Amino acid sequence: MELFYEIEGNGVPIVMIHSGGVDSRVWRYMVPELAKSFKVITFDGRGTGRSPAMQEPTSLVEDLRKLLEHLGLDLVTLVGHSIGGQVATDFALSYPSMVERLVVIAPSLTGFAYSQEFTNYIASVNAAAPDISKLVELSLAGPIYRATMASPHRRFLSEMHTHYMTRVFTEWRSFDVLWPEPPSIERLENIAASTLFIQGTIEWPDMYNIAEYFKRVPEIRFAEIKGADHMLVLTHAEELATSIRQFCTGENHT
């Protein structure tokens, strides 16, 4: 297995897929809570953290499948944040028998047409390349990081973001991610796993549109964390971990 991974705790396996711009350290506040009840697997996605750089077009869904195969896991709960939520959703559609529960935290979605506001923001960040410090500054100045950048987690997020951007611009040889076809947006009603969709209230309007699409998932619950932005996995880790634990154990939760 090429990817760097860590396992903590015992019990039913939960596999956590981090967002873009960071690495698996982003789960550091949630893992201790979840590991009290579950076997928690975290890993650095290809090109991030301690995993090898992207050298050719890569399927993140197949990377995940190979990791589960390596660990001998044939039925798991997936927790995916942002693009990690996109990976988790696509995986649940590609390998339905392997996913018992699906938790998506402020997920992106294959096939979704993003707003001009969002695409302009991405373009303005990318225009700063290859100036790493400028890239990080512009990226984290985005409105969806407002709460986190005003919190004690600011330095940690900046550090992870800097590490990520440095690797992208010095080590990556490919930027192409391969996604299953047809895109998930056309197949959400086929998700068999019981699903939980969680988001904060400081988000792009796009996130609310994505949530509307997810209403097509047959067995889904929605939860919103007030005052949380896109990096709620840092700022609201305990609340998130509690929601996930209650969802996985069948306890009532709001």
GROMACS .gro file of C-alpha atoms in nm:
model
  254
    1MET     CA    1   0.000   0.000   0.000
    2GLU     CA    2   0.158   0.327  -0.115
    3LEU     CA    3  -0.071   0.557   0.080
    4PHE     CA    4   0.012   0.661   0.435
    5TYR     CA    5  -0.258   0.555   0.681
    6GLU     CA    6  -0.319   0.529   1.056
    7ILE     CA    7  -0.559   0.318   1.261
    8GLU     CA    8  -0.689   0.404   1.606
    9GLY     CA    9  -0.943   0.232   1.828
   10ASN     CA   10  -1.143  -0.091   1.793
   11GLY     CA   11  -1.487  -0.186   1.672
   12VAL     CA   12  -1.685  -0.119   1.356
   13PRO     CA   13  -1.452   0.041   1.097
   14ILE     CA   14  -1.493   0.406   1.001
   15VAL     CA   15  -1.276   0.534   0.714
   16MET     CA   16  -1.224   0.910   0.698
   17ILE     CA   17  -1.145   1.089   0.369
   18HIS     CA   18  -1.009   1.442   0.409
   19SER     CA   19  -1.074   1.750   0.197
   20GLY     CA   20  -0.845   1.913  -0.057
   21GLY     CA   21  -0.579   2.158   0.058
   22VAL     CA   22  -0.498   1.961   0.375
   23ASP     CA   23  -0.403   1.607   0.483
   24SER     CA   24  -0.523   1.349   0.733
   25ARG     CA   25  -0.399   1.557   1.028
   26VAL     CA   26  -0.718   1.759   0.980
   27TRP     CA   27  -0.903   1.481   1.168
   28ARG     CA   28  -0.680   1.510   1.478
   29TYR     CA   29  -0.960   1.647   1.699
   30MET     CA   30  -1.228   1.405   1.581
   31VAL     CA   31  -1.031   1.078   1.584
   32PRO     CA   32  -0.983   1.050   1.965
   33GLU     CA   33  -1.358   1.092   2.018
   34LEU     CA   34  -1.459   0.844   1.747
   35ALA     CA   35  -1.189   0.593   1.844
   36LYS     CA   36  -1.363   0.546   2.180
   37SER     CA   37  -1.638   0.359   1.993
   38PHE     CA   38  -1.498   0.259   1.653
   39LYS     CA   39  -1.189   0.145   1.463
   40VAL     CA   40  -1.097   0.471   1.287
   41ILE     CA   41  -0.886   0.466   0.970
   42THR     CA   42  -0.743   0.792   0.840
   43PHE     CA   43  -0.513   0.829   0.539
   44ASP     CA   44  -0.335   1.091   0.333
   45GLY     CA   45  -0.488   1.111  -0.013
   46ARG     CA   46  -0.247   1.077  -0.302
   47GLY     CA   47  -0.027   1.384  -0.332
   48THR     CA   48  -0.098   1.504   0.023
   49GLY     CA   49   0.066   1.463   0.363
   50ARG     CA   50   0.294   1.160   0.366
   51SER     CA   51   0.152   0.986   0.058
   52PRO     CA   52   0.333   0.988  -0.278
   53ALA     CA   53   0.277   1.273  -0.526
   54MET     CA   54   0.039   1.246  -0.820
   55GLN     CA   55   0.246   1.115  -1.113
   56GLU     CA   56  -0.030   1.024  -1.359
   57PRO     CA   57  -0.410   1.057  -1.386
   58THR     CA   58  -0.547   0.896  -1.069
   59SER     CA   59  -0.876   0.753  -0.948
   60LEU     CA   60  -0.922   0.847  -0.583
   61VAL     CA   61  -1.210   0.599  -0.568
   62GLU     CA   62  -0.977   0.315  -0.672
   63ASP     CA   63  -0.711   0.437  -0.427
   64LEU     CA   64  -0.971   0.398  -0.153
   65ARG     CA   65  -1.073   0.054  -0.276
   66LYS     CA   66  -0.711  -0.063  -0.273
   67LEU     CA   67  -0.665   0.071   0.081
   68LEU     CA   68  -0.973  -0.118   0.206
   69GLU     CA   69  -0.853  -0.432   0.027
   70HIS     CA   70  -0.508  -0.394   0.186
   71LEU     CA   71  -0.671  -0.363   0.529
   72GLY     CA   72  -0.903  -0.658   0.467
   73LEU     CA   73  -1.215  -0.446   0.515
   74ASP     CA   74  -1.521  -0.544   0.311
   75LEU     CA   75  -1.787  -0.335   0.491
   76VAL     CA   76  -1.722   0.013   0.631
   77THR     CA   77  -1.872   0.346   0.724
   78LEU     CA   78  -1.725   0.622   0.507
   79VAL     CA   79  -1.685   0.977   0.637
   80GLY     CA   80  -1.585   1.222   0.365
   81HIS     CA   81  -1.527   1.598   0.388
   82SER     CA   82  -1.551   1.833   0.087
   83ILE     CA   83  -1.384   1.650  -0.206
   84GLY     CA   84  -1.350   1.358   0.037
   85GLY     CA   85  -1.730   1.356   0.044
   86GLN     CA   86  -1.727   1.339  -0.335
   87VAL     CA   87  -1.491   1.040  -0.320
   88ALA     CA   88  -1.710   0.871  -0.057
   89THR     CA   89  -2.027   0.929  -0.262
   90ASP     CA   90  -1.870   0.794  -0.580
   91PHE     CA   91  -1.731   0.496  -0.390
   92ALA     CA   92  -2.074   0.418  -0.239
   93LEU     CA   93  -2.219   0.413  -0.591
   94SER     CA   94  -1.932   0.209  -0.739
   95TYR     CA   95  -1.906  -0.046  -0.454
   96PRO     CA   96  -2.246  -0.042  -0.278
   97SER     CA   97  -2.190  -0.373  -0.097
   98MET     CA   98  -1.884  -0.228   0.083
   99VAL     CA   99  -2.053   0.078   0.237
  100GLU     CA  100  -2.286   0.032   0.532
  101ARG     CA  101  -2.316   0.401   0.614
  102LEU     CA  102  -2.214   0.720   0.437
  103VAL     CA  103  -2.140   1.050   0.610
  104VAL     CA  104  -2.073   1.349   0.385
  105ILE     CA  105  -1.951   1.674   0.543
  106ALA     CA  106  -1.993   1.981   0.318
  107PRO     CA  107  -1.933   1.755   0.016
  108SER     CA  108  -1.854   1.842  -0.342
  109LEU     CA  109  -2.035   1.639  -0.607
  110THR     CA  110  -1.928   1.503  -0.947
  111GLY     CA  111  -2.130   1.659  -1.228
  112PHE     CA  112  -2.236   1.965  -1.026
  113ALA     CA  113  -2.210   2.298  -1.211
  114TYR     CA  114  -2.048   2.545  -0.971
  115SER     CA  115  -2.151   2.910  -0.957
  116GLN     CA  116  -1.962   3.195  -1.122
  117GLU     CA  117  -1.880   3.326  -0.773
  118PHE     CA  118  -1.705   3.001  -0.682
  119THR     CA  119  -1.525   2.953  -1.015
  120ASN     CA  120  -1.402   3.316  -1.004
  121TYR     CA  121  -1.262   3.256  -0.655
  122ILE     CA  122  -1.078   2.941  -0.770
  123ALA     CA  123  -0.942   3.122  -1.077
  124SER     CA  124  -0.815   3.414  -0.866
  125VAL     CA  125  -0.636   3.174  -0.629
  126ASN     CA  126  -0.480   2.974  -0.915
  127ALA     CA  127  -0.362   3.295  -1.083
  128ALA     CA  128  -0.117   3.344  -0.795
  129ALA     CA  129   0.075   3.027  -0.887
  130PRO     CA  130   0.356   2.946  -0.832
  131ASP     CA  131   0.380   3.192  -0.539
  132ILE     CA  132   0.298   2.952  -0.253
  133SER     CA  133   0.247   3.211   0.020
  134LYS     CA  134   0.019   3.416  -0.208
  135LEU     CA  135  -0.177   3.104  -0.305
  136VAL     CA  136  -0.232   3.014   0.060
  137GLU     CA  137  -0.324   3.371   0.153
  138LEU     CA  138  -0.581   3.408  -0.128
  139SER     CA  139  -0.726   3.062  -0.075
  140LEU     CA  140  -0.778   3.104   0.299
  141ALA     CA  141  -0.921   3.454   0.249
  142GLY     CA  142  -1.224   3.282   0.091
  143PRO     CA  143  -1.553   3.350   0.275
  144ILE     CA  144  -1.597   2.981   0.361
  145TYR     CA  145  -1.291   2.995   0.591
  146ARG     CA  146  -1.404   3.302   0.784
  147ALA     CA  147  -1.483   3.128   1.114
  148THR     CA  148  -1.176   2.902   1.108
  149MET     CA  149  -0.937   3.187   1.026
  150ALA     CA  150  -1.078   3.381   1.322
  151SER     CA  151  -1.024   3.078   1.549
  152PRO     CA  152  -0.722   2.922   1.725
  153HIS     CA  153  -0.704   2.673   1.432
  154ARG     CA  154  -0.588   2.943   1.192
  155ARG     CA  155  -0.217   2.859   1.213
  156PHE     CA  156  -0.270   2.483   1.182
  157LEU     CA  157  -0.490   2.524   0.873
  158SER     CA  158  -0.236   2.763   0.716
  159GLU     CA  159   0.044   2.516   0.787
  160MET     CA  160  -0.142   2.223   0.625
  161HIS     CA  161  -0.243   2.441   0.331
  162THR     CA  162   0.116   2.554   0.277
  163HIS     CA  163   0.242   2.196   0.288
  164TYR     CA  164  -0.024   2.092   0.037
  165MET     CA  165   0.041   2.381  -0.207
  166THR     CA  166   0.417   2.327  -0.187
  167ARG     CA  167   0.380   1.961  -0.280
  168VAL     CA  168   0.136   2.038  -0.564
  169PHE     CA  169   0.373   2.286  -0.727
  170THR     CA  170   0.701   2.105  -0.664
  171GLU     CA  171   0.619   1.732  -0.682
  172TRP     CA  172   0.294   1.667  -0.869
  173ARG     CA  173   0.339   1.556  -1.230
  174SER     CA  174  -0.032   1.520  -1.302
  175PHE     CA  175  -0.339   1.713  -1.190
  176ASP     CA  176  -0.599   1.485  -1.347
  177VAL     CA  177  -0.840   1.297  -1.124
  178LEU     CA  178  -1.047   1.025  -1.289
  179TRP     CA  179  -1.409   0.994  -1.170
  180PRO     CA  180  -1.659   0.716  -1.237
  181GLU     CA  181  -1.914   0.770  -1.513
  182PRO     CA  182  -2.189   0.872  -1.527
  183PRO     CA  183  -2.135   1.143  -1.263
  184SER     CA  184  -2.286   1.094  -0.917
  185ILE     CA  185  -2.525   1.385  -0.960
  186GLU     CA  186  -2.720   1.167  -1.204
  187ARG     CA  187  -2.729   0.860  -0.976
  188LEU     CA  188  -2.786   0.978  -0.618
  189GLU     CA  189  -3.113   0.785  -0.593
  190ASN     CA  190  -2.907   0.466  -0.632
  191ILE     CA  191  -2.714   0.514  -0.306
  192ALA     CA  192  -2.802   0.212  -0.092
  193ALA     CA  193  -2.619   0.318   0.225
  194SER     CA  194  -2.789   0.503   0.507
  195THR     CA  195  -2.656   0.859   0.465
  196LEU     CA  196  -2.592   1.162   0.684
  197PHE     CA  197  -2.528   1.505   0.524
  198ILE     CA  198  -2.370   1.766   0.752
  199GLN     CA  199  -2.280   2.126   0.670
  200GLY     CA  200  -2.208   2.455   0.844
  201THR     CA  201  -2.396   2.779   0.788
  202ILE     CA  202  -2.098   2.979   0.653
  203GLU     CA  203  -2.079   2.829   0.303
  204TRP     CA  204  -2.102   2.908  -0.066
  205PRO     CA  205  -2.463   2.909  -0.188
  206ASP     CA  206  -2.349   2.612  -0.400
  207MET     CA  207  -2.348   2.393  -0.087
  208TYR     CA  208  -2.720   2.446  -0.035
  209ASN     CA  209  -2.780   2.347  -0.399
  210ILE     CA  210  -2.571   2.032  -0.350
  211ALA     CA  211  -2.780   1.953  -0.040
  212GLU     CA  212  -3.094   1.978  -0.256
  213TYR     CA  213  -2.955   1.716  -0.494
  214PHE     CA  214  -2.873   1.486  -0.202
  215LYS     CA  215  -3.242   1.481  -0.109
  216ARG     CA  216  -3.272   1.217  -0.383
  217VAL     CA  217  -3.074   0.971  -0.168
  218PRO     CA  218  -3.338   0.722  -0.044
  219GLU     CA  219  -3.227   0.705   0.321
  220ILE     CA  220  -3.074   1.037   0.422
  221ARG     CA  221  -3.071   1.275   0.718
  222PHE     CA  222  -2.949   1.634   0.719
  223ALA     CA  223  -2.775   1.821   0.999
  224GLU     CA  224  -2.657   2.183   1.009
  225ILE     CA  225  -2.403   2.330   1.251
  226LYS     CA  226  -2.468   2.698   1.310
  227GLY     CA  227  -2.168   2.929   1.296
  228ALA     CA  228  -1.948   2.664   1.134
  229ASP     CA  229  -1.771   2.724   0.803
  230HIS     CA  230  -1.622   2.479   0.553
  231MET     CA  231  -1.356   2.360   0.801
  232LEU     CA  232  -1.606   2.250   1.064
  233VAL     CA  233  -1.395   1.934   1.110
  234LEU     CA  234  -1.151   2.159   1.298
  235THR     CA  235  -1.376   2.413   1.469
  236HIS     CA  236  -1.668   2.183   1.559
  237ALA     CA  237  -1.489   1.849   1.589
  238GLU     CA  238  -1.662   1.732   1.907
  239GLU     CA  239  -2.010   1.816   1.778
  240LEU     CA  240  -1.936   1.641   1.450
  241ALA     CA  241  -1.795   1.333   1.621
  242THR     CA  242  -2.105   1.311   1.840
  243SER     CA  243  -2.336   1.338   1.537
  244ILE     CA  244  -2.142   1.066   1.356
  245ARG     CA  245  -2.137   0.837   1.660
  246GLN     CA  246  -2.512   0.877   1.713
  247PHE     CA  247  -2.581   0.817   1.345
  248CYS     CA  248  -2.368   0.502   1.340
  249THR     CA  249  -2.514   0.358   1.660
  250GLY     CA  250  -2.874   0.446   1.575
  251GLU     CA  251  -2.920   0.693   1.860
  252ASN     CA  252  -3.161   0.978   1.802
  253HIS     CA  253  -3.000   1.304   1.708
  254THR     CA  254  -3.105   1.633   1.558
   0.00000   0.00000   0.00000
